[in-house]
Coordinates of C-alpha atoms and ligand atoms in Angstrom, one line a residue:
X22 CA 138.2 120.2 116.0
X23 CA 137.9 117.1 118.7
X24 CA 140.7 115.0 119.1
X25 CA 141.2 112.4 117.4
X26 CA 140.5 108.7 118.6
X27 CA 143.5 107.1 119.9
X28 CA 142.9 103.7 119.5
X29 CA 142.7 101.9 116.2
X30 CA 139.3 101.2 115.3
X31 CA 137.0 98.7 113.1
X32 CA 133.6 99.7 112.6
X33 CA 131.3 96.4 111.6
X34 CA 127.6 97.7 110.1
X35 CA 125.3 95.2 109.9
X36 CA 122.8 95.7 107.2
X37 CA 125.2 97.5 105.7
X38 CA 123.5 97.3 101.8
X39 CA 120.6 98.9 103.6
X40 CA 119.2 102.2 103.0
X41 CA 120.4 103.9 106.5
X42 CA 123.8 102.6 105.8
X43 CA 123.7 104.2 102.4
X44 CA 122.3 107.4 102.5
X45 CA 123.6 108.1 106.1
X46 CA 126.3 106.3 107.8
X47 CA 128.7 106.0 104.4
X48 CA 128.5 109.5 103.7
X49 CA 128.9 110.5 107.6
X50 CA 132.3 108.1 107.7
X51 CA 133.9 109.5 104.8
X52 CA 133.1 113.2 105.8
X53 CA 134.7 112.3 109.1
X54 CA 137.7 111.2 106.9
X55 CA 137.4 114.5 105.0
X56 CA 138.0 116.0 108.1
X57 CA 140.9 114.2 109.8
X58 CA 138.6 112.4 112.4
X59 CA 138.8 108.9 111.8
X60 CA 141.2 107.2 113.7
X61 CA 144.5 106.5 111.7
X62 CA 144.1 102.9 111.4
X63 CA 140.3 102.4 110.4
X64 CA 138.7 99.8 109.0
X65 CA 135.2 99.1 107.7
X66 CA 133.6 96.2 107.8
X67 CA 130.7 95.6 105.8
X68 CA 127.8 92.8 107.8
X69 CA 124.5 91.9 105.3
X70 CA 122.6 89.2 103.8
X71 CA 123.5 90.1 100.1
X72 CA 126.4 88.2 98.5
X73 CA 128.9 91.1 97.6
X74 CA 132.4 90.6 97.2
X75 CA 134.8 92.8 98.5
X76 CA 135.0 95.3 95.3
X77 CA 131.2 95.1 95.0
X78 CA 131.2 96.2 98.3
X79 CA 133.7 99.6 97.7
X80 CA 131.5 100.1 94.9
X81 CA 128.3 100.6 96.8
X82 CA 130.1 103.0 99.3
X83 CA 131.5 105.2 96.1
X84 CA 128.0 105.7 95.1
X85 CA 126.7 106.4 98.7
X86 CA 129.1 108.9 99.1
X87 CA 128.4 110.3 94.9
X88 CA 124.9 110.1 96.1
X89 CA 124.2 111.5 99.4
X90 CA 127.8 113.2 100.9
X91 CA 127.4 116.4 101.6
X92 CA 130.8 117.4 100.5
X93 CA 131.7 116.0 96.7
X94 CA 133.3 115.3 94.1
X95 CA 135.2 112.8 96.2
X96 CA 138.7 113.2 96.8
X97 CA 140.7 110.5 94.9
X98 CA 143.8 110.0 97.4
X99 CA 141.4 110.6 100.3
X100 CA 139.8 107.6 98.7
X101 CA 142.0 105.1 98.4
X102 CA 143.0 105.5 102.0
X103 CA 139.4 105.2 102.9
X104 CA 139.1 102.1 101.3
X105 CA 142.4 99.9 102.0
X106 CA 140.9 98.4 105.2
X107 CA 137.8 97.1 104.0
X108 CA 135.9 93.9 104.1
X109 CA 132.6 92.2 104.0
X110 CA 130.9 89.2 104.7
X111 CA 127.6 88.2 103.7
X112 CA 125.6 86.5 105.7
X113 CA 122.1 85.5 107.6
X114 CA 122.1 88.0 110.1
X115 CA 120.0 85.9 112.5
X116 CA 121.8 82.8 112.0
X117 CA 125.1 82.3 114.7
X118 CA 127.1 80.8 111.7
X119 CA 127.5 84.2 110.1
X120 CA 128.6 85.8 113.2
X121 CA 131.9 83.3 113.6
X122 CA 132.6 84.2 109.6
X123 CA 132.4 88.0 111.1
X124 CA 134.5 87.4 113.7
X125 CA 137.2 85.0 111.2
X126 CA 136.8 88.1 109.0
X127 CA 138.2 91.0 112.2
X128 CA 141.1 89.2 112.9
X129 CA 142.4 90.1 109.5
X130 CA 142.9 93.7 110.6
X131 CA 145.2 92.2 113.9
X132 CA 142.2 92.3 116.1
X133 CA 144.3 91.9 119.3
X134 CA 144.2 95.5 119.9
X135 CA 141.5 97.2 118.2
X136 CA 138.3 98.6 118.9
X137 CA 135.3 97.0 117.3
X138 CA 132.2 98.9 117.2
X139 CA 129.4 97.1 115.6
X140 CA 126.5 98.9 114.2
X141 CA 122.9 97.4 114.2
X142 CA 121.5 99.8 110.9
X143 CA 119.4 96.6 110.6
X144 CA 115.4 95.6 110.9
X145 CA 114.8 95.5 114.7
X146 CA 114.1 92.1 115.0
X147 CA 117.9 91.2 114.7
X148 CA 119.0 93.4 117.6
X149 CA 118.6 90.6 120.0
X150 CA 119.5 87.9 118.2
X151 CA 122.9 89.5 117.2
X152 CA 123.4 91.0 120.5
X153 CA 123.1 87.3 121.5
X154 CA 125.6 85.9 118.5
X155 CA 128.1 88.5 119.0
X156 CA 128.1 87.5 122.5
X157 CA 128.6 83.9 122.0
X158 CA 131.1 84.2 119.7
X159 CA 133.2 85.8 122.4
X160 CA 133.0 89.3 120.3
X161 CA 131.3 91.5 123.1
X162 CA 133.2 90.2 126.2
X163 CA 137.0 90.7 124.4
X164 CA 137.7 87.2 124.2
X165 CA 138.1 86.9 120.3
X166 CA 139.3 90.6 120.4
X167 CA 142.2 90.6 122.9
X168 CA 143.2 88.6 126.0
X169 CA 143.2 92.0 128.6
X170 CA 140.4 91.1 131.4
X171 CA 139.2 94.8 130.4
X172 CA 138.8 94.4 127.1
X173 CA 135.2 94.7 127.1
X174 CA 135.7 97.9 126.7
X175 CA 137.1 97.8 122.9
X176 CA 133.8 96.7 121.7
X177 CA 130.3 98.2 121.6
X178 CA 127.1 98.0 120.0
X179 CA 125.0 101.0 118.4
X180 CA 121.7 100.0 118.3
X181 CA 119.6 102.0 116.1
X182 CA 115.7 103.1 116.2
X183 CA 113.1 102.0 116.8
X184 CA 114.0 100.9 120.0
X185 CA 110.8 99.2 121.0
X186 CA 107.2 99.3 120.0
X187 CA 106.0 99.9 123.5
X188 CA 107.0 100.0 127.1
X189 CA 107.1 96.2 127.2
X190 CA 109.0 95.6 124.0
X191 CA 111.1 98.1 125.0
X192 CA 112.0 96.3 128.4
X193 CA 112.9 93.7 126.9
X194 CA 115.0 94.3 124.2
X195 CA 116.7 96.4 127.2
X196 CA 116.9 92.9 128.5
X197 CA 118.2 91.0 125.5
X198 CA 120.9 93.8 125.0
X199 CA 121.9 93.1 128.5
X200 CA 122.3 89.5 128.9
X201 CA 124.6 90.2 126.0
X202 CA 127.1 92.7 127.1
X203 CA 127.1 95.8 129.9
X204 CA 125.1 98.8 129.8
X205 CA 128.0 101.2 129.2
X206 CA 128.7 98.8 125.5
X207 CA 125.4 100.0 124.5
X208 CA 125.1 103.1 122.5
X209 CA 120.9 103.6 121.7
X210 CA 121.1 106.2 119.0
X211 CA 118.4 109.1 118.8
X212 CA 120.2 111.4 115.4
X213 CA 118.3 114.4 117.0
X214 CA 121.3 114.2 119.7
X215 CA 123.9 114.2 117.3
X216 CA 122.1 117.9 115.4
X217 CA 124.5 120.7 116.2
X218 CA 121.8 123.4 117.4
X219 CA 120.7 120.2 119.9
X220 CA 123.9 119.8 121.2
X221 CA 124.1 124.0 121.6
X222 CA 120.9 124.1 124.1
X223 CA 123.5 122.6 127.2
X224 CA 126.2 125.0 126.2
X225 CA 123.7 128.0 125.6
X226 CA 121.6 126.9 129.3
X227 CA 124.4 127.0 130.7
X228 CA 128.0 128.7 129.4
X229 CA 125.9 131.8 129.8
X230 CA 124.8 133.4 133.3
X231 CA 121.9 135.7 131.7
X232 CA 119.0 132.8 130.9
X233 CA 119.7 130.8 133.5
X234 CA 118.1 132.8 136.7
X235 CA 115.1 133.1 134.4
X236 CA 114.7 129.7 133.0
X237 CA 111.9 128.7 135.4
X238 CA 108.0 129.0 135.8
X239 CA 108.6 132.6 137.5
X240 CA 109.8 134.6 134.3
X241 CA 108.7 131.8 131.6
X242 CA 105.1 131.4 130.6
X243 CA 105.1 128.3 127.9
X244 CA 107.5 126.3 126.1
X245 CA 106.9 125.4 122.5
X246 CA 108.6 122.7 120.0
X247 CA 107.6 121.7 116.1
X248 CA 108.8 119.1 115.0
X249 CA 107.3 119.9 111.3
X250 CA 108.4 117.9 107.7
X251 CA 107.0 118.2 104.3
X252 CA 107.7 114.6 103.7
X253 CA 104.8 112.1 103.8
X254 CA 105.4 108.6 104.7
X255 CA 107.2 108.0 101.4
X256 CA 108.1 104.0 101.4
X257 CA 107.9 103.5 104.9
X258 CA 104.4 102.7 105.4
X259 CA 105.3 99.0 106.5
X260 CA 106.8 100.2 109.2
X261 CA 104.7 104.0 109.5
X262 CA 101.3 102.5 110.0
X263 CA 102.2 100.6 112.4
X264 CA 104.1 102.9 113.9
X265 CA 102.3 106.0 114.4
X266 CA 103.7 110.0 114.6
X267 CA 104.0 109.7 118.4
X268 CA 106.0 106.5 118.5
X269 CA 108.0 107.4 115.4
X270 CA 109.2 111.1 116.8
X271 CA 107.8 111.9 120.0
X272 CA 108.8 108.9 122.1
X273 CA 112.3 109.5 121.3
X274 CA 113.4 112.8 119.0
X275 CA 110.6 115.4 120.5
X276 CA 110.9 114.4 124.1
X277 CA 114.6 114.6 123.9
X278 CA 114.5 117.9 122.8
X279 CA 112.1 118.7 125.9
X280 CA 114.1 116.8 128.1
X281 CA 117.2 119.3 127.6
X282 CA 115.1 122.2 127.9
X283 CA 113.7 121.3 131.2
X284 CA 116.5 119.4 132.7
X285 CA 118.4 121.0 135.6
X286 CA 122.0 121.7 135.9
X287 CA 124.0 118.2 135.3
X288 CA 127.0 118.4 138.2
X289 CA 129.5 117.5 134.9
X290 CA 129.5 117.2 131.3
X291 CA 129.8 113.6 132.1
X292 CA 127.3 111.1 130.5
X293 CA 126.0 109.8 133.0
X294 CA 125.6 112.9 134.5
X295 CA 123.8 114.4 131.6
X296 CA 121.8 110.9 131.4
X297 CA 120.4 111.4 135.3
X298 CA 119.2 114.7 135.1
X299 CA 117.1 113.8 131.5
X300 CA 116.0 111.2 133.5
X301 CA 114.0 113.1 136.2
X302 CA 113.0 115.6 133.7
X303 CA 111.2 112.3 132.4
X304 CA 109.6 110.7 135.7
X305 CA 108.4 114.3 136.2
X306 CA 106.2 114.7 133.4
X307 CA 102.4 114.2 134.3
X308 CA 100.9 111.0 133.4
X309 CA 97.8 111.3 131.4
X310 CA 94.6 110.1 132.1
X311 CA 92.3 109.0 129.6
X312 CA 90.3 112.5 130.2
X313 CA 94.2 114.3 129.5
X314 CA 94.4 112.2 126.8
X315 CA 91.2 113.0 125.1
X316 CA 91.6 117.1 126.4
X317 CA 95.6 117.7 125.8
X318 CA 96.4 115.5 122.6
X319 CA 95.3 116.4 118.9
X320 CA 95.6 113.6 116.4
X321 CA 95.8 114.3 112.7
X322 CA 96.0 112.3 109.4
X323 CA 97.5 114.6 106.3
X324 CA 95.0 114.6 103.7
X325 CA 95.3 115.0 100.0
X326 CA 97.2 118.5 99.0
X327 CA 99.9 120.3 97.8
X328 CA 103.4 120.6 99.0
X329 CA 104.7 123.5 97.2
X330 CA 103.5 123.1 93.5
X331 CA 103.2 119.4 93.8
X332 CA 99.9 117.6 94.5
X333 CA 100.4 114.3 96.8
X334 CA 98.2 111.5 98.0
X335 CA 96.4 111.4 101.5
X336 CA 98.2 108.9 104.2
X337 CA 95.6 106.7 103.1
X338 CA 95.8 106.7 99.4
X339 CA 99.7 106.1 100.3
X340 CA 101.4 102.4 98.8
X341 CA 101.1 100.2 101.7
X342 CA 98.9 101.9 104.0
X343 CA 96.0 100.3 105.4
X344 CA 92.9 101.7 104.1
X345 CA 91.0 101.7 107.2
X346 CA 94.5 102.5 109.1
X347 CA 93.9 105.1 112.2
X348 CA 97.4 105.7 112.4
X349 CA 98.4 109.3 113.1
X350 CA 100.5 111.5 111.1
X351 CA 100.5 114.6 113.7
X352 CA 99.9 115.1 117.0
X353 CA 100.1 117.9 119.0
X354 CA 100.0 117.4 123.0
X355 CA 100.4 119.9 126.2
X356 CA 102.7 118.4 128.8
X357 CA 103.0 119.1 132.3
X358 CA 106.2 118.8 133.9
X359 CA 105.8 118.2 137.9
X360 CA 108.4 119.7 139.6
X361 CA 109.5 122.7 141.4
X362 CA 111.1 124.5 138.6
X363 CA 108.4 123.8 135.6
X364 CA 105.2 124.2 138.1
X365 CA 102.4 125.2 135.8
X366 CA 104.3 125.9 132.5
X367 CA 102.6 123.7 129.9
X368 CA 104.9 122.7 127.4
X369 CA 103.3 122.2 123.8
X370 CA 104.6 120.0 121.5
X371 CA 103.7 119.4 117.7
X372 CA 105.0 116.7 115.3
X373 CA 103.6 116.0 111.8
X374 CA 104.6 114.9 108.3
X375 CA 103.3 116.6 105.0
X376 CA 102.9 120.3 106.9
X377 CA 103.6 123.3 105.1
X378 CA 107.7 123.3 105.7
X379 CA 110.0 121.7 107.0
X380 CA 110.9 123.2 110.6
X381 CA 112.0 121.6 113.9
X382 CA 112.6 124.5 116.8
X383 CA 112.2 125.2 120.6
X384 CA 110.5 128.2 121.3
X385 CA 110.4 129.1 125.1
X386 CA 107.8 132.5 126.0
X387 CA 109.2 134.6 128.8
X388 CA 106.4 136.3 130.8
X389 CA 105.3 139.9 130.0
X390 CA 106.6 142.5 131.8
X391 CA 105.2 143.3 134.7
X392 CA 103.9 146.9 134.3
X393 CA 104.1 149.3 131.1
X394 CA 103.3 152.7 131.2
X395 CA 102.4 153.3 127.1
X396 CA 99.0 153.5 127.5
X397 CA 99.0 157.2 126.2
X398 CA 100.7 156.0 122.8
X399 CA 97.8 153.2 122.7
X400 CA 100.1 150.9 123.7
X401 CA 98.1 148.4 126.6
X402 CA 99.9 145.3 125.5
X403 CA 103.3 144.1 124.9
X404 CA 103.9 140.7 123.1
X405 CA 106.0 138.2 125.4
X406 CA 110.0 137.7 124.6
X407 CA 110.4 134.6 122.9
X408 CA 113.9 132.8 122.7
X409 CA 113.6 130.0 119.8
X410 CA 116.3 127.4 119.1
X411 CA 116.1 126.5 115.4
X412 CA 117.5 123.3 114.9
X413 CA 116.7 123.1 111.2
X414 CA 116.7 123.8 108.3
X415 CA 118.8 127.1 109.2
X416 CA 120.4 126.3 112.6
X417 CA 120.7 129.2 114.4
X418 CA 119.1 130.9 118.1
X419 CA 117.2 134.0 117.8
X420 CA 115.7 136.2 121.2
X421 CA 112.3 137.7 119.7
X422 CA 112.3 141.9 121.8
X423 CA 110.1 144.7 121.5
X424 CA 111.6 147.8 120.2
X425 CA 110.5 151.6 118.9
X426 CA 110.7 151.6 115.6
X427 CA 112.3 154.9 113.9
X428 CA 109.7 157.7 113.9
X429 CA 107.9 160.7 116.1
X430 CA 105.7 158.5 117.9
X431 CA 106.1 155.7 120.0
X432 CA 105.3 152.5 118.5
X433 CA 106.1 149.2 119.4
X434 CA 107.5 146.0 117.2
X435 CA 108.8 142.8 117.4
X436 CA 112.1 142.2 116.0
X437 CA 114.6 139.6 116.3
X438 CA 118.9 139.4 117.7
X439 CA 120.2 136.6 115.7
X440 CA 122.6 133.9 115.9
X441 CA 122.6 131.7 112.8
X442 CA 125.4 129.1 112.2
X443 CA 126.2 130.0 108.6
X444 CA 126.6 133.6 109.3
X445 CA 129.0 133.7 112.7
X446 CA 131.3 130.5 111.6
X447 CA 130.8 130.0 108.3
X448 CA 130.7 126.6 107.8
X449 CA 127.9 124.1 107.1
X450 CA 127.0 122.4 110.5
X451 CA 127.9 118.3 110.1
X452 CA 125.5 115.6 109.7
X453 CA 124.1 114.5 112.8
X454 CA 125.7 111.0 112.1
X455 CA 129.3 112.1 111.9
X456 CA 129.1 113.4 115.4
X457 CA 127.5 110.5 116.8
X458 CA 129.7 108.2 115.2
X459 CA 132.8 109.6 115.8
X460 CA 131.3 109.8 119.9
X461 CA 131.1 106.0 119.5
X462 CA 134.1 105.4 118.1
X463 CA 135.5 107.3 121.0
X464 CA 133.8 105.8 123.2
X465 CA 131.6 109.0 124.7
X466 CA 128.1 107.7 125.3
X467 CA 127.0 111.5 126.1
X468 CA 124.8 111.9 123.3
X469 CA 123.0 108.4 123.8
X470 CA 120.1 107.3 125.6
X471 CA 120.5 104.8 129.0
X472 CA 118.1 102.1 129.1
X473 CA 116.2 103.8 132.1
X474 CA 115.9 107.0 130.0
X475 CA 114.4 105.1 126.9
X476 CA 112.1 103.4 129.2
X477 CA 111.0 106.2 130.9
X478 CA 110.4 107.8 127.5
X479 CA 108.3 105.3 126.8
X480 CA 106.3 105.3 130.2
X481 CA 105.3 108.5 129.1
X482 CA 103.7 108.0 125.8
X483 CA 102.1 104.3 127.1
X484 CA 98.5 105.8 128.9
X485 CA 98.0 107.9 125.5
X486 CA 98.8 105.0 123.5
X487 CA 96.4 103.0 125.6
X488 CA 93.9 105.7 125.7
X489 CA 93.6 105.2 121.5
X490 CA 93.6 101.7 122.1
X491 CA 91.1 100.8 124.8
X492 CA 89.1 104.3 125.2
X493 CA 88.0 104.4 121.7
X494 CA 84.8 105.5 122.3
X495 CA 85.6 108.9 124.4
X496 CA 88.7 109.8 122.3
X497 CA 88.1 112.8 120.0
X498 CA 88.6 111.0 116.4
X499 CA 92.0 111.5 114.4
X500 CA 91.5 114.8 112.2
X501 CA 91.6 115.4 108.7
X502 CA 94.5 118.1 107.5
X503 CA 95.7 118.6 103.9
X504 CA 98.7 117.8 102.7
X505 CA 101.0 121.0 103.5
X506 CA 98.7 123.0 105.8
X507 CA 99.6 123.7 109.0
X508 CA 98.1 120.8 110.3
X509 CA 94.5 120.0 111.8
X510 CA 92.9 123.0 112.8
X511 CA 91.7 121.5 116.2
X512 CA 95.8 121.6 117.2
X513 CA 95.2 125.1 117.4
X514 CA 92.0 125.2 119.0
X515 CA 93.9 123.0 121.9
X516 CA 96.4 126.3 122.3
X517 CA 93.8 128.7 122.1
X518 CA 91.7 127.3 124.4
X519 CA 94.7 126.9 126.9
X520 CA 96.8 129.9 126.6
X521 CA 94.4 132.5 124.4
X522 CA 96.9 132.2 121.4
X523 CA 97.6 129.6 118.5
X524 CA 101.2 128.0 117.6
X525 CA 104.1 129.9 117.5
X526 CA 106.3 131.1 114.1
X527 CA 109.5 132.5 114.5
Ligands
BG6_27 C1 113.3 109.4 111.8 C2 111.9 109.1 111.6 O1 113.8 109.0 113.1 O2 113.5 110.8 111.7 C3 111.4 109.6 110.3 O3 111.8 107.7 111.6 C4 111.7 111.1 110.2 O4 110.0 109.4 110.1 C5 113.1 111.4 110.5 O5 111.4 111.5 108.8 C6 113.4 112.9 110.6 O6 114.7 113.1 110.7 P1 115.3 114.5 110.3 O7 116.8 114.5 110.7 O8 115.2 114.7 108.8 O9 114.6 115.6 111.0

């Protein structure tokens, strides 16, 4: 269990009627109640443009958390403690008037010595602006919230995705964020941080001695990660199509994961620490050139087909999509990664919607060994170890090693040594949310991203984004896969033509 927070806390969600708030952060605060995490004296304070009262208010969290908790019936006494600090107040959340009724509203709790931690669950256009209002009306710099000269530190701002459309936007919002309060006030969310198997990859790098000494281009070959869901782009495509797979979970989610993969030892546990070594792991992948661009990076757009028994639309037959849209639904690219330790192990990396399941894992290929002396069994070939963090659905690590099946003869076959969650602690892994906003709460930016690291993020997506844009004409076109395949059969072409083998399936 983590300690608990000391400090009393108010947690302010604007856009808190919207559907992130309901089907994620509601559920994630009462679970942390659920589990004695929330600090003592918590209170909730609902920020949105619909005119609820108060009781309105408590009635949309009951049916967030009837709807979408993972632990229910909900407990009645565990309720009504939930639900005695609560308030709301409606109001134009790009208008400065609403922010002094929010900040009328805190003082009801005895502001003086709380922490307020506002969450941004809104449309990205009002980061700035409220960024800017809760600045002005002295709720970001202490002065409405206490009178210590460090009382900056009681309130800070989670700002939630997308951060940015493209480098530039990105900058700036960066910008806007920062005229407004100090970097360490800032918590950019990215869920995939707050997913138990992610968090796991640090302590399994490096609470171990055995994978460290080989975690390098001398005993590893490759490095694969899926990002795979069966989910099409449901009633997003507003935002989707405009959007694209790579900035919607490559620019952030997927390049996480590859960033703790590669990164080298942090000196501490510390945030920042963490933060400096994703960081160079960034700046050191390659930049592509158009050629990379049109040679390393598969685009594909799902089709019309089946997930499971159920037949669904194409992307373009989709409510909302553009019909002549080029937006892509997959990609799968091969990064480089320029320094000593990753010299010339490509790292592959697939994300797509409407594929066959649902799957997000790390798989990294250890290098055959070096000599085998089976040859009079038949045996010229040995297939490579393969250590794969699955991060869902199952959570678990498994190390893929070749053994001799039971019999006279010598034979060899893959099997796997397994680590799954359910099985060694019995217990469901929490939401992703509940870790990240209890780390908030607390104050522990660890599993956040710095401005540098988002920006670098996106300096690494911008020449392939420009590519599309500007080299049209020499780009290989966005591919055609059906609805719950594995996606476009050219992604596979790109491994085989690279490494001599297709994806990976642990
Ligand atoms: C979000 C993306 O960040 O992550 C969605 O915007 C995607 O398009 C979702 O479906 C996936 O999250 P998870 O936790 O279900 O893997």
């Amino acid at each position: 269990m983590q300690p608990k927070t000391v400090s009393p806390t108010t947690l302010v969600i604007a856009g808190a009627t919207g559907d992130l708030a309901q089907r994620k952060l509601v559920p994630a605060l009462y679970n942390l109640a659920l589990d004695g995490l929330l600090p003592d004296d918590f209170a909730l304070v609902g920020f949105s443009r619909r005119e609820f009262t108060r009781e309105e208010f408590i009635e949309f969290l009951r049916e967030a958390v009837d709807t979408y908790s993972r632990r229910r019936p909900i407990d009645p006494a565990l309720w009504s403690k939930f639900t005695s600090k609560i308030a709301y107040v409606s109001g134009d959340l790009g208008a400065k008037e609403s922010y002094e009724k929010l900040r009328q509203a805190l003082t009801q709790f005895g502001s003086t010595s709380r922490d307020v931690v506002f969450y941004l669950a809104t449309a990205p256009e009002f980061f700035g602006p409220a960024a800017k209002y809760l600045s002005e009306v002295g709720l970001l710099s202490g002065e409405a919230i206490a009178t210590n000269p460090d009382a900056w530190k009681q309130s800070r701002v989670i700002v939630e995705k997308p951060f940015g459309h493209d480098l530039e936007s990105a900058k700036k919002l960066n910008q806007e964020l920062l005229n407004a309060m100090r970097e360490e006030q800032i918590y950019r969310i990215d869920h995939y941080l707050g997913k138990e198997t992610v968090q796991n990859i640090l302590v399994f790098r490096f609470a171990n001695g055995i994978f460290e000494p080989l975690w390098n281009h001398k005993y590893v070959s490759h490095v694969e990660i899926t990002v795979a869901e069966t989910i099409g782009v449901g009633t997003r495509a507003g935002y989707f199509d405009k959007s694209g797979i790579l900035r919607d979970m490559v620019q952030n989610h997927a390049l996480q994961l590859l960033c703790l993969v590669a990164l080298e030892p942090p000196v501490s546990f510390e945030a920042n620490a963490v933060r400096d070594e994703k960081v160079k792991v960034l700046r050191s992948i390659r930049k592509f050139s158009p050629e990379d661009v049109a040679n390393k990076v598969v685009r594909g757009r799902y089709l019309a087909g089946k997930i499971g028994n159920e037949a669904v639309a194409g992307y373009l037959g989709e409510a909302g999509v553009d019909k002549k849209s080029e937006t892509e639904t997959y990609v799968g690219i091969e990064f480089a990664i320029d320094n000593w330790r990753w010299n010339g192990v490509p790292f592959y990396l697939r994300a797509g919607k409407r594929l066959s399941e649902r799957v997000t894992e790390i798989s990294v290929f250890f290098r055959e060994a070096p000599h085998l002396f089976f040859e009079k069994f038949g045996i010229d070939q040995v297939a490579s170890n393969v250590l794969t963090f699955q991060i869902q659905p199952d959570e678990g690590i498994f190390l893929r090693v070749n053994c001799k099946p039971p019999g006279p003869s010598v034979k060899l076959q893959g099997v796997d040594m397994e680590f799954s969650y359910g099985k060694s602690f019995g217990v469901e892994p929490p939401e992703a949310y509940e870790r990240l906003l209890l780390d908030a709460m607390k104050g522990d930016p660890t599993l956040f991203t710095r401005n540098d690291e988002i920006e670098q993020a996106w300096a690494v997506v911008a020449p392939i984004l420009e590519a599309w844009k500007t080299s049209k004409l020499r780009m290989p076109p966005v591919y055609g896969y059906e609805a719950g395949s594995a996606g476009p059969s050219m992604a596979d072409e790109l491994l085989l033509r690279r490494i001599g083998r297709g994806w990976y399936k642990s």
